[in-house]
PDB file of C-alpha atoms in Angstrom:
ATOM      1  CA  MET A 268    -266.911  15.852  37.304  1.00 46.00           C
ATOM      2  CA  ALA A 269    -268.403  18.440  39.716  1.00 45.00           C
ATOM      3  CA  GLU A 270    -266.167  19.156  42.638  1.00 45.00           C
ATOM      4  CA  SER A 271    -268.670  20.718  45.013  1.00 47.00           C
ATOM      5  CA  GLY A 272    -271.907  18.736  45.885  1.00 46.00           C
ATOM      6  CA  THR A 273    -274.981  20.305  44.203  1.00 49.00           C
ATOM      7  CA  PRO A 274    -278.463  19.246  45.371  1.00 52.00           C
ATOM      8  CA  GLU A 275    -278.703  17.153  42.091  1.00 49.00           C
ATOM      9  CA  ASP A 276    -275.602  15.089  43.113  1.00 50.00           C
ATOM     10  CA  ASP A 277    -277.320  13.748  46.107  1.00 67.00           C
ATOM     11  CA  LEU A 278    -280.006  12.319  43.839  1.00 86.00           C
ATOM     12  CA  SER A 279    -278.553   9.072  42.751  1.00 91.00           C
ATOM     13  CA  VAL A 280    -278.916   5.487  43.257  1.00 93.00           C
ATOM     14  CA  PRO A 281    -277.405   4.419  46.643  1.00 93.00           C
ATOM     15  CA  ARG A 282    -273.794   3.600  46.276  1.00 92.00           C
ATOM     16  CA  ALA A 283    -273.913   0.432  48.531  1.00 93.00           C
ATOM     17  CA  ALA A 284    -276.800  -1.098  46.511  1.00 94.00           C
ATOM     18  CA  LEU A 285    -274.911  -0.419  43.245  1.00 94.00           C
ATOM     19  CA  ASN A 286    -271.650  -1.834  44.520  1.00 94.00           C
ATOM     20  CA  LYS A 287    -273.460  -5.065  45.654  1.00 93.00           C
ATOM     21  CA  MET A 288    -274.997  -5.408  42.236  1.00 94.00           C
ATOM     22  CA  ILE A 289    -271.800  -4.882  40.458  1.00 94.00           C
ATOM     23  CA  LYS A 290    -270.013  -7.311  42.852  1.00 93.00           C
ATOM     24  CA  GLU A 291    -272.531 -10.067  42.132  1.00 92.00           C
ATOM     25  CA  LEU A 292    -272.681  -9.278  38.288  1.00 93.00           C
ATOM     26  CA  LEU A 293    -268.878  -9.321  37.880  1.00 92.00           C
ATOM     27  CA  PRO A 294    -267.450 -11.336  40.825  1.00 91.00           C
ATOM     28  CA  SER A 295    -263.720 -11.126  41.091  1.00 88.00           C
ATOM     29  CA  VAL A 296    -263.441  -8.209  38.729  1.00 92.00           C
ATOM     30  CA  ARG A 297    -261.641  -5.014  40.099  1.00 91.00           C
ATOM     31  CA  VAL A 298    -263.953  -2.165  39.189  1.00 91.00           C
ATOM     32  CA  SER A 299    -262.311   1.149  39.564  1.00 89.00           C
ATOM     33  CA  ASN A 300    -263.828   3.781  41.633  1.00 89.00           C
ATOM     34  CA  ASP A 301    -264.380   6.272  38.958  1.00 87.00           C
ATOM     35  CA  SER A 302    -266.037   3.498  36.923  1.00 89.00           C
ATOM     36  CA  ARG A 303    -268.460   2.965  39.767  1.00 92.00           C
ATOM     37  CA  GLU A 304    -269.152   6.509  39.952  1.00 91.00           C
ATOM     38  CA  LEU A 305    -269.819   6.706  36.222  1.00 91.00           C
ATOM     39  CA  ILE A 306    -272.068   3.679  36.305  1.00 93.00           C
ATOM     40  CA  ASN A 307    -274.037   5.619  38.984  1.00 94.00           C
ATOM     41  CA  ASN A 308    -274.321   8.646  36.864  1.00 93.00           C
ATOM     42  CA  CYS A 309    -275.439   6.535  34.056  1.00 94.00           C
ATOM     43  CA  CYS A 310    -278.172   5.123  36.211  1.00 95.00           C
ATOM     44  CA  THR A 311    -279.421   8.651  37.014  1.00 95.00           C
ATOM     45  CA  GLU A 312    -279.353   9.533  33.304  1.00 95.00           C
ATOM     46  CA  PHE A 313    -281.182   6.379  32.374  1.00 96.00           C
ATOM     47  CA  ILE A 314    -283.902   6.971  34.972  1.00 96.00           C
ATOM     48  CA  HIS A 315    -284.469  10.605  33.500  1.00 94.00           C
ATOM     49  CA  LEU A 316    -284.426   9.284  29.965  1.00 95.00           C
ATOM     50  CA  ILE A 317    -287.063   6.614  30.641  1.00 96.00           C
ATOM     51  CA  SER A 318    -289.180   8.700  32.936  1.00 95.00           C
ATOM     52  CA  SER A 319    -289.162  11.553  30.428  1.00 94.00           C
ATOM     53  CA  GLU A 320    -290.191   9.434  27.433  1.00 95.00           C
ATOM     54  CA  ALA A 321    -292.792   7.559  29.543  1.00 95.00           C
ATOM     55  CA  ASN A 322    -294.083  10.911  30.556  1.00 94.00           C
ATOM     56  CA  ASP A 323    -294.359  12.045  26.898  1.00 93.00           C
ATOM     57  CA  MET A 324    -296.318   8.912  26.087  1.00 93.00           C
ATOM     58  CA  CYS A 325    -298.593   9.496  29.138  1.00 93.00           C
ATOM     59  CA  ASN A 326    -299.343  12.961  27.845  1.00 92.00           C
ATOM     60  CA  LYS A 327    -300.136  11.772  24.348  1.00 92.00           C
ATOM     61  CA  SER A 328    -302.515   9.201  25.752  1.00 91.00           C
ATOM     62  CA  LEU A 329    -304.394  12.036  27.669  1.00 87.00           C
ATOM     63  CA  LYS A 330    -304.048  10.007  30.947  1.00 90.00           C
ATOM     64  CA  LYS A 331    -303.047  11.691  34.235  1.00 90.00           C
ATOM     65  CA  THR A 332    -300.877   8.942  35.619  1.00 92.00           C
ATOM     66  CA  ILE A 333    -297.912   7.264  34.088  1.00 93.00           C
ATOM     67  CA  SER A 334    -298.896   3.613  33.696  1.00 94.00           C
ATOM     68  CA  PRO A 335    -296.823   0.463  33.185  1.00 95.00           C
ATOM     69  CA  GLU A 336    -297.760   0.443  29.545  1.00 95.00           C
ATOM     70  CA  HIS A 337    -296.198   3.839  29.116  1.00 95.00           C
ATOM     71  CA  VAL A 338    -293.032   2.616  30.675  1.00 96.00           C
ATOM     72  CA  LEU A 339    -292.873  -0.463  28.614  1.00 96.00           C
ATOM     73  CA  ALA A 340    -293.508   1.515  25.416  1.00 96.00           C
ATOM     74  CA  ALA A 341    -290.906   4.053  26.393  1.00 96.00           C
ATOM     75  CA  LEU A 342    -288.282   1.265  26.881  1.00 97.00           C
ATOM     76  CA  ASP A 343    -289.174  -0.148  23.446  1.00 96.00           C
ATOM     77  CA  SER A 344    -288.957   3.117  21.614  1.00 96.00           C
ATOM     78  CA  LEU A 345    -285.635   3.945  23.177  1.00 96.00           C
ATOM     79  CA  GLY A 346    -283.964   0.805  22.022  1.00 95.00           C
ATOM     80  CA  PHE A 347    -284.261  -1.115  25.227  1.00 96.00           C
ATOM     81  CA  GLY A 348    -286.737  -3.630  23.985  1.00 94.00           C
ATOM     82  CA  ALA A 349    -284.524  -6.433  25.335  1.00 94.00           C
ATOM     83  CA  TYR A 350    -285.602  -5.466  28.804  1.00 95.00           C
ATOM     84  CA  LEU A 351    -289.311  -5.967  28.113  1.00 95.00           C
ATOM     85  CA  GLU A 352    -289.599  -9.628  28.928  1.00 94.00           C
ATOM     86  CA  ASP A 353    -288.040  -9.341  32.344  1.00 93.00           C
ATOM     87  CA  CYS A 354    -289.878  -6.107  33.103  1.00 94.00           C
ATOM     88  CA  ARG A 355    -293.273  -7.833  32.346  1.00 94.00           C
ATOM     89  CA  SER A 356    -292.611 -10.675  34.774  1.00 92.00           C
ATOM     90  CA  VAL A 357    -291.846  -8.149  37.533  1.00 90.00           C
ATOM     91  CA  LEU A 358    -295.128  -6.478  36.683  1.00 91.00           C
ATOM     92  CA  GLU A 359    -296.843  -9.728  37.312  1.00 91.00           C
ATOM     93  CA  GLU A 360    -295.152 -10.400  40.531  1.00 89.00           C
ATOM     94  CA  CYS A 361    -296.046  -6.899  41.626  1.00 87.00           C
ATOM     95  CA  LYS A 362    -299.776  -7.495  40.974  1.00 88.00           C
ATOM     96  CA  THR A 363    -299.729 -10.842  42.672  1.00 89.00           C
ATOM     97  CA  VAL A 364    -297.996  -9.512  45.794  1.00 86.00           C
ATOM     98  CA  ALA A 365    -300.428  -6.598  45.924  1.00 84.00           C
ATOM     99  CA  ALA A 366    -303.405  -8.914  45.551  1.00 87.00           C
ATOM    100  CA  LYS A 367    -302.045 -11.206  48.372  1.00 86.00           C
ATOM    101  CA  LYS A 368    -301.543  -8.186  50.673  1.00 84.00           C
ATOM    102  CA  ARG A 369    -305.222  -7.192  50.214  1.00 84.00           C
ATOM    103  CA  ARG A 370    -306.543 -10.716  50.863  1.00 84.00           C
ATOM    104  CA  ALA A 371    -304.249 -11.181  53.838  1.00 78.00           C
ATOM    105  CA  SER A 372    -305.089  -7.898  55.544  1.00 76.00           C
ATOM    106  CA  ASN A 373    -308.876  -8.799  55.257  1.00 74.00           C
ATOM    107  CA  ARG A 374    -308.289 -12.123  56.667  1.00 70.00           C
ATOM    108  CA  LEU A 375    -306.032 -11.316  59.465  1.00 67.00           C
ATOM    109  CA  GLU A 376    -308.370  -8.745  60.902  1.00 67.00           C
ATOM    110  CA  ASN A 377    -311.441 -10.888  60.587  1.00 62.00           C
ATOM    111  CA  LEU A 378    -310.222 -14.405  61.263  1.00 70.00           C
ATOM    112  CA  GLY A 379    -310.727 -15.663  57.774  1.00 67.00           C
ATOM    113  CA  ILE A 380    -314.341 -14.052  57.430  1.00 72.00           C
ATOM    114  CA  PRO A 381    -314.913 -11.280  54.947  1.00 75.00           C
ATOM    115  CA  VAL A 382    -316.363  -8.028  56.185  1.00 78.00           C
ATOM    116  CA  GLU A 383    -319.850  -8.240  54.709  1.00 84.00           C
ATOM    117  CA  GLU A 384    -320.370 -11.643  56.380  1.00 85.00           C
ATOM    118  CA  LEU A 385    -319.283 -10.318  59.786  1.00 82.00           C
ATOM    119  CA  LEU A 386    -321.742  -7.440  59.498  1.00 88.00           C
ATOM    120  CA  ARG A 387    -324.540  -9.895  58.763  1.00 90.00           C
ATOM    121  CA  GLN A 388    -323.651 -12.084  61.636  1.00 89.00           C
ATOM    122  CA  GLN A 389    -323.479  -9.147  63.959  1.00 91.00           C
ATOM    123  CA  GLU A 390    -327.003  -8.042  62.912  1.00 92.00           C
ATOM    124  CA  GLU A 391    -328.301 -11.454  63.514  1.00 92.00           C
ATOM    125  CA  LEU A 392    -326.822 -11.473  66.963  1.00 92.00           C
ATOM    126  CA  PHE A 393    -328.370  -8.100  67.804  1.00 93.00           C
ATOM    127  CA  ALA A 394    -331.745  -9.238  66.619  1.00 92.00           C
ATOM    128  CA  ARG A 395    -331.603 -12.520  68.597  1.00 93.00           C
ATOM    129  CA  ALA A 396    -330.483 -10.496  71.749  1.00 93.00           C
ATOM    130  CA  ARG A 397    -333.478  -8.202  71.343  1.00 93.00           C
ATOM    131  CA  GLU A 398    -335.992 -11.158  71.183  1.00 93.00           C
ATOM    132  CA  GLU A 399    -334.473 -12.813  74.155  1.00 93.00           C
ATOM    133  CA  GLN A 400    -334.624  -9.669  76.158  1.00 93.00           C
ATOM    134  CA  ALA A 401    -338.338  -9.235  75.315  1.00 92.00           C
ATOM    135  CA  VAL A 402    -339.135 -12.776  76.401  1.00 93.00           C
ATOM    136  CA  ILE A 403    -337.330 -12.288  79.655  1.00 93.00           C
ATOM    137  CA  GLU A 404    -339.173  -9.087  80.354  1.00 93.00           C
ATOM    138  CA  GLN A 405    -342.583 -10.722  79.543  1.00 93.00           C
ATOM    139  CA  GLU A 406    -341.794 -13.661  81.847  1.00 93.00           C
ATOM    140  CA  GLU A 407    -340.831 -11.317  84.737  1.00 93.00           C
ATOM    141  CA  TRP A 408    -343.935  -9.382  84.265  1.00 93.00           C
ATOM    142  CA  SER A 409    -346.012 -12.606  84.351  1.00 92.00           C
ATOM    143  CA  GLN A 410    -344.283 -13.763  87.403  1.00 92.00           C
ATOM    144  CA  LEU A 411    -344.949 -10.456  89.077  1.00 93.00           C
ATOM    145  CA  GLN A 412    -348.567 -10.587  88.248  1.00 92.00           C
ATOM    146  CA  ALA A 413    -348.784 -14.119  89.473  1.00 92.00           C
ATOM    147  CA  ALA A 414    -347.034 -13.217  92.738  1.00 92.00           C
ATOM    148  CA  GLN A 415    -349.532 -10.366  93.324  1.00 92.00           C
ATOM    149  CA  ALA A 416    -352.403 -12.562  92.547  1.00 92.00           C
ATOM    150  CA  ALA A 417    -351.201 -15.165  94.937  1.00 91.00           C
ATOM    151  CA  GLN A 418    -350.694 -12.588  97.593  1.00 91.00           C
ATOM    152  CA  GLN A 419    -354.225 -11.181  97.285  1.00 92.00           C
ATOM    153  CA  GLN A 420    -355.473 -14.729  97.377  1.00 91.00           C
ATOM    154  CA  GLN A 421    -353.723 -15.441 100.668  1.00 91.00           C
ATOM    155  CA  LEU A 422    -354.993 -12.289 102.202  1.00 92.00           C
ATOM    156  CA  LEU A 423    -358.563 -13.193 101.288  1.00 91.00           C
ATOM    157  CA  GLN A 424    -358.315 -16.678 102.746  1.00 90.00           C
ATOM    158  CA  GLN A 425    -356.927 -15.242 106.052  1.00 90.00           C
ATOM    159  CA  GLN A 426    -359.871 -12.921 106.379  1.00 89.00           C
ATOM    160  CA  GLN A 427    -362.346 -15.686 105.759  1.00 88.00           C
ATOM    161  CA  GLN A 428    -360.768 -18.009 108.267  1.00 86.00           C
ATOM    162  CA  GLN A 429    -360.779 -15.145 110.952  1.00 84.00           C
ATOM    163  CA  GLN A 430    -364.433 -14.542 110.364  1.00 81.00           C
ATOM    164  CA  GLY A 431    -365.366 -18.248 110.514  1.00 76.00           C
ATOM    165  CA  ASN A 432    -363.690 -18.514 114.017  1.00 71.00           C
ATOM    166  CA  GLY A 433    -365.685 -15.717 115.327  1.00 60.00           C
ATOM    167  CA  HIS A 434    -362.619 -13.768 116.463  1.00 59.00           C
ATOM    168  CA  VAL A 435    -363.745 -10.803 114.656  1.00 57.00           C
ATOM    169  CA  GLN A 436    -367.163  -9.634 115.936  1.00 55.00           C
ATOM    170  CA  PRO A 437    -369.499  -8.387 113.458  1.00 56.00           C
ATOM    171  CA  PRO A 438    -369.871  -4.654 114.215  1.00 55.00           C
ATOM    172  CA  ALA A 439    -372.566  -3.760 116.632  1.00 56.00           C
ATOM    173  CA  PRO A 440    -374.508  -0.707 115.406  1.00 57.00           C
ATOM    174  CA  ALA A 441    -373.152   1.283 118.334  1.00 53.00           C
ATOM    175  CA  ASN A 442    -369.528   0.482 117.587  1.00 48.00           C
ATOM    176  CA  HIS A 443    -369.955   1.181 113.884  1.00 48.00           C
ATOM    177  CA  ALA A 444    -367.785   4.116 113.900  1.00 49.00           C
ATOM    178  CA  GLN A 445    -364.729   2.296 115.350  1.00 48.00           C
ATOM    179  CA  ASP A 446    -364.807  -0.712 113.043  1.00 48.00           C
ATOM    180  CA  SER A 447    -365.009   1.381 110.009  1.00 48.00           C
ATOM    181  CA  ALA A 448    -361.314   2.082 110.775  1.00 47.00           C
ATOM    182  CA  THR A 449    -360.290  -1.557 109.673  1.00 46.00           C
TER     183      THR A 449
ATOM    184  CA  MET B  45    -272.951  -4.618  18.370  1.00 49.00           C
ATOM    185  CA  PRO B  46    -276.658  -5.677  18.304  1.00 47.00           C
ATOM    186  CA  MET B  47    -278.358  -6.104  21.743  1.00 48.00           C
ATOM    187  CA  LYS B  48    -279.217  -9.607  22.827  1.00 46.00           C
ATOM    188  CA  SER B  49    -282.921 -10.067  23.249  1.00 46.00           C
ATOM    189  CA  GLY B  50    -284.324 -11.920  26.237  1.00 45.00           C
ATOM    190  CA  PHE B  51    -281.173 -11.422  28.263  1.00 47.00           C
ATOM    191  CA  SER B  52    -279.992 -14.878  29.351  1.00 44.00           C
ATOM    192  CA  HIS B  53    -277.725 -13.227  31.784  1.00 49.00           C
ATOM    193  CA  ASN B  54    -280.551 -12.007  33.774  1.00 52.00           C
ATOM    194  CA  ARG B  55    -280.785 -15.205  35.880  1.00 55.00           C
ATOM    195  CA  GLY B  56    -278.032 -13.547  37.938  1.00 59.00           C
ATOM    196  CA  LEU B  57    -280.350 -10.679  38.784  1.00 64.00           C
ATOM    197  CA  GLU B  58    -283.162 -13.059  39.483  1.00 58.00           C
ATOM    198  CA  LYS B  59    -281.114 -15.105  41.843  1.00 55.00           C
ATOM    199  CA  MET B  60    -280.122 -11.854  43.775  1.00 56.00           C
ATOM    200  CA  ALA B  61    -283.723 -10.698  44.073  1.00 53.00           C
ATOM    201  CA  ASP B  62    -284.969 -14.040  45.418  1.00 50.00           C
ATOM    202  CA  LYS B  63    -282.690 -13.920  48.341  1.00 45.00           C
ATOM    203  CA  SER B  64    -285.079 -11.576  50.047  1.00 46.00           C
ATOM    204  CA  THR B  65    -288.821 -11.072  49.621  1.00 59.00           C
ATOM    205  CA  LYS B  66    -288.191  -7.681  47.846  1.00 73.00           C
ATOM    206  CA  LEU B  67    -289.157  -7.373  44.238  1.00 77.00           C
ATOM    207  CA  THR B  68    -286.278  -5.076  43.509  1.00 86.00           C
ATOM    208  CA  LEU B  69    -282.659  -4.648  44.340  1.00 90.00           C
ATOM    209  CA  LEU B  70    -282.602  -0.990  44.176  1.00 92.00           C
ATOM    210  CA  PRO B  71    -284.783   1.106  46.505  1.00 91.00           C
ATOM    211  CA  VAL B  72    -287.985   2.264  44.789  1.00 91.00           C
ATOM    212  CA  ALA B  73    -288.254   5.415  46.972  1.00 91.00           C
ATOM    213  CA  ARG B  74    -284.798   6.684  45.760  1.00 93.00           C
ATOM    214  CA  ILE B  75    -285.888   6.165  42.137  1.00 93.00           C
ATOM    215  CA  ARG B  76    -289.080   8.040  42.695  1.00 92.00           C
ATOM    216  CA  THR B  77    -287.050  10.976  44.259  1.00 91.00           C
ATOM    217  CA  ILE B  78    -284.764  11.121  41.320  1.00 92.00           C
ATOM    218  CA  MET B  79    -287.715  11.117  38.757  1.00 92.00           C
ATOM    219  CA  LYS B  80    -289.441  13.779  40.825  1.00 89.00           C
ATOM    220  CA  SER B  81    -286.444  16.096  40.514  1.00 89.00           C
ATOM    221  CA  SER B  82    -287.593  16.640  36.982  1.00 86.00           C
ATOM    222  CA  PRO B  83    -290.327  19.257  37.041  1.00 85.00           C
ATOM    223  CA  ASP B  84    -292.365  18.078  34.160  1.00 83.00           C
ATOM    224  CA  ILE B  85    -292.856  14.495  35.473  1.00 83.00           C
ATOM    225  CA  THR B  86    -296.471  14.004  36.328  1.00 76.00           C
ATOM    226  CA  VAL B  87    -297.989  11.479  38.578  1.00 87.00           C
ATOM    227  CA  ILE B  88    -296.522   7.977  38.545  1.00 90.00           C
ATOM    228  CA  GLY B  89    -298.208   4.779  39.686  1.00 90.00           C
ATOM    229  CA  GLN B  90    -296.673   2.404  42.028  1.00 90.00           C
ATOM    230  CA  GLU B  91    -296.362  -0.438  39.502  1.00 92.00           C
ATOM    231  CA  SER B  92    -294.738   1.924  36.942  1.00 94.00           C
ATOM    232  CA  LEU B  93    -292.292   2.901  39.608  1.00 93.00           C
ATOM    233  CA  PHE B  94    -291.381  -0.842  40.175  1.00 93.00           C
ATOM    234  CA  LEU B  95    -290.895  -1.211  36.393  1.00 95.00           C
ATOM    235  CA  ILE B  96    -288.509   1.701  36.024  1.00 96.00           C
ATOM    236  CA  THR B  97    -286.564   0.354  39.047  1.00 95.00           C
ATOM    237  CA  LYS B  98    -286.350  -3.032  37.393  1.00 95.00           C
ATOM    238  CA  ALA B  99    -285.356  -1.479  34.169  1.00 96.00           C
ATOM    239  CA  THR B 100    -282.577   0.464  35.964  1.00 96.00           C
ATOM    240  CA  GLU B 101    -281.298  -2.807  37.403  1.00 96.00           C
ATOM    241  CA  LEU B 102    -281.223  -4.504  33.893  1.00 96.00           C
ATOM    242  CA  PHE B 103    -279.500  -1.319  32.594  1.00 96.00           C
ATOM    243  CA  VAL B 104    -276.723  -1.714  35.198  1.00 95.00           C
ATOM    244  CA  GLN B 105    -276.427  -5.321  34.306  1.00 95.00           C
ATOM    245  CA  HIS B 106    -276.383  -4.489  30.574  1.00 94.00           C
ATOM    246  CA  ILE B 107    -273.681  -1.749  30.770  1.00 94.00           C
ATOM    247  CA  ALA B 108    -271.463  -3.668  33.250  1.00 93.00           C
ATOM    248  CA  GLN B 109    -271.389  -6.741  31.166  1.00 92.00           C
ATOM    249  CA  GLU B 110    -271.042  -5.036  27.826  1.00 92.00           C
ATOM    250  CA  SER B 111    -268.125  -2.911  29.261  1.00 92.00           C
ATOM    251  CA  HIS B 112    -266.465  -6.063  30.780  1.00 92.00           C
ATOM    252  CA  SER B 113    -266.601  -7.822  27.555  1.00 90.00           C
ATOM    253  CA  ARG B 114    -264.491  -5.030  26.014  1.00 88.00           C
ATOM    254  CA  SER B 115    -261.916  -4.887  28.575  1.00 87.00           C
ATOM    255  CA  GLN B 116    -258.529  -6.277  27.778  1.00 87.00           C
ATOM    256  CA  ASN B 117    -257.881  -7.431  31.253  1.00 86.00           C
ATOM    257  CA  LYS B 118    -260.832  -9.535  32.320  1.00 87.00           C
ATOM    258  CA  ASN B 119    -260.017  -8.878  35.967  1.00 88.00           C
ATOM    259  CA  SER B 120    -260.661  -5.257  35.888  1.00 88.00           C
ATOM    260  CA  LEU B 121    -263.044  -2.694  34.460  1.00 88.00           C
ATOM    261  CA  VAL B 122    -261.912   0.847  33.880  1.00 86.00           C
ATOM    262  CA  TYR B 123    -263.503   4.032  32.595  1.00 85.00           C
ATOM    263  CA  GLY B 124    -262.271   3.367  28.943  1.00 86.00           C
ATOM    264  CA  ASN B 125    -264.285   0.176  28.813  1.00 88.00           C
ATOM    265  CA  LEU B 126    -267.526   2.034  29.686  1.00 88.00           C
ATOM    266  CA  ALA B 127    -266.853   4.956  27.279  1.00 87.00           C
ATOM    267  CA  GLN B 128    -266.347   2.345  24.491  1.00 88.00           C
ATOM    268  CA  VAL B 129    -269.864   0.900  24.992  1.00 89.00           C
ATOM    269  CA  VAL B 130    -271.374   4.362  24.310  1.00 85.00           C
ATOM    270  CA  ASP B 131    -269.749   4.408  20.833  1.00 84.00           C
ATOM    271  CA  ASP B 132    -270.826   0.844  20.013  1.00 88.00           C
ATOM    272  CA  ASP B 133    -274.377   0.695  21.042  1.00 87.00           C
ATOM    273  CA  ILE B 134    -276.875   3.260  19.678  1.00 90.00           C
ATOM    274  CA  ALA B 135    -279.193   2.844  22.628  1.00 92.00           C
ATOM    275  CA  PHE B 136    -276.368   4.194  24.852  1.00 93.00           C
ATOM    276  CA  GLN B 137    -275.985   7.420  22.962  1.00 92.00           C
ATOM    277  CA  PHE B 138    -277.855   9.269  25.586  1.00 93.00           C
ATOM    278  CA  LEU B 139    -274.814   8.822  27.729  1.00 92.00           C
ATOM    279  CA  ALA B 140    -272.491  10.590  25.419  1.00 88.00           C
ATOM    280  CA  ASP B 141    -272.232  13.682  27.683  1.00 85.00           C
ATOM    281  CA  VAL B 142    -271.786  11.661  30.866  1.00 83.00           C
ATOM    282  CA  LEU B 143    -269.184   9.288  29.334  1.00 77.00           C
ATOM    283  CA  PRO B 144    -267.075  11.275  26.986  1.00 68.00           C
ATOM    284  CA  LYS B 145    -264.134   9.552  25.662  1.00 65.00           C
ATOM    285  CA  LYS B 146    -261.139  11.077  27.230  1.00 65.00           C
ATOM    286  CA  VAL B 147    -259.381  13.265  24.964  1.00 60.00           C
ATOM    287  CA  LEU B 148    -255.734  13.665  24.933  1.00 59.00           C
ATOM    288  CA  ALA B 149    -254.659  17.225  25.887  1.00 66.00           C
ATOM    289  CA  ARG B 150    -252.750  17.803  22.841  1.00 65.00           C
ATOM    290  CA  ASP B 151    -255.666  16.750  20.616  1.00 68.00           C
ATOM    291  CA  TYR B 152    -257.849  19.071  22.326  1.00 70.00           C
ATOM    292  CA  LEU B 153    -255.352  21.968  21.923  1.00 76.00           C
ATOM    293  CA  GLN B 154    -254.961  21.055  18.311  1.00 79.00           C
ATOM    294  CA  SER B 155    -258.801  21.192  17.676  1.00 77.00           C
ATOM    295  CA  LEU B 156    -258.861  24.580  19.425  1.00 80.00           C
ATOM    296  CA  GLU B 157    -256.203  25.830  16.965  1.00 81.00           C
ATOM    297  CA  ASN B 158    -258.017  24.410  13.923  1.00 81.00           C
ATOM    298  CA  ASN B 159    -261.172  26.179  14.925  1.00 75.00           C
ATOM    299  CA  SER B 160    -259.708  29.624  15.452  1.00 63.00           C
TER     300      SER B 160
END
């Protein structure tokens, strides 16, 4: 056993997690400290063993990433075929959890509506808003025109009234120059 | 001793994992760090990482229970029990360097004499 800590020694399964596992697997069994330490070392060796074998299988398959299939094949070829069944069910759980997370994150952000639908709705709202704005502007313009027309009408009537009452004298030839100012 | 297939003992591990929403008992991040310490390991997918973590848990269960079954005193587990498992199960041969059977000093000295 190494006395001084080399960097490799720090790379092991956390002792607390391991102790907890051992405690629950073998309740009321006194497990000596050096046994625990050894189980820890065995874990590290196991991890290296499986990763190395899985890596070899990955290289042979000309793929870049170590896939679950590589790991399962490695376990089988190294004599740990008995682990396969339980490993496969964890794999299924993994996939289910990952799929749930993707669906959940979509829903939470968008109140249960998928992104494509939201974009479509947004576009509809924009189009409708543009239409309504155009109608409003048209109405305002019509109103403005109507108001102007009414004003002109009023002025015209006033003028006709004043002429009828005789308040405004038809311009005399002599005063022609003055009246032309109105 | 042949390995049992299917691991009926695994219900113990399942019960432990169900207590939380985590899929594994051992931390996946630490297992990745251990793997990466080996320079030739290429990229590993997340699901593969979970698999190896799970396999390691099964390994702990396996070796702990096999060792315990070999111990004389069922209330304790000592080094010798672990070392015995390496001898008996061919799948555990890779642990021969990590778990050498303790050699008595005089036997060692004897073998040195024999070799010279």
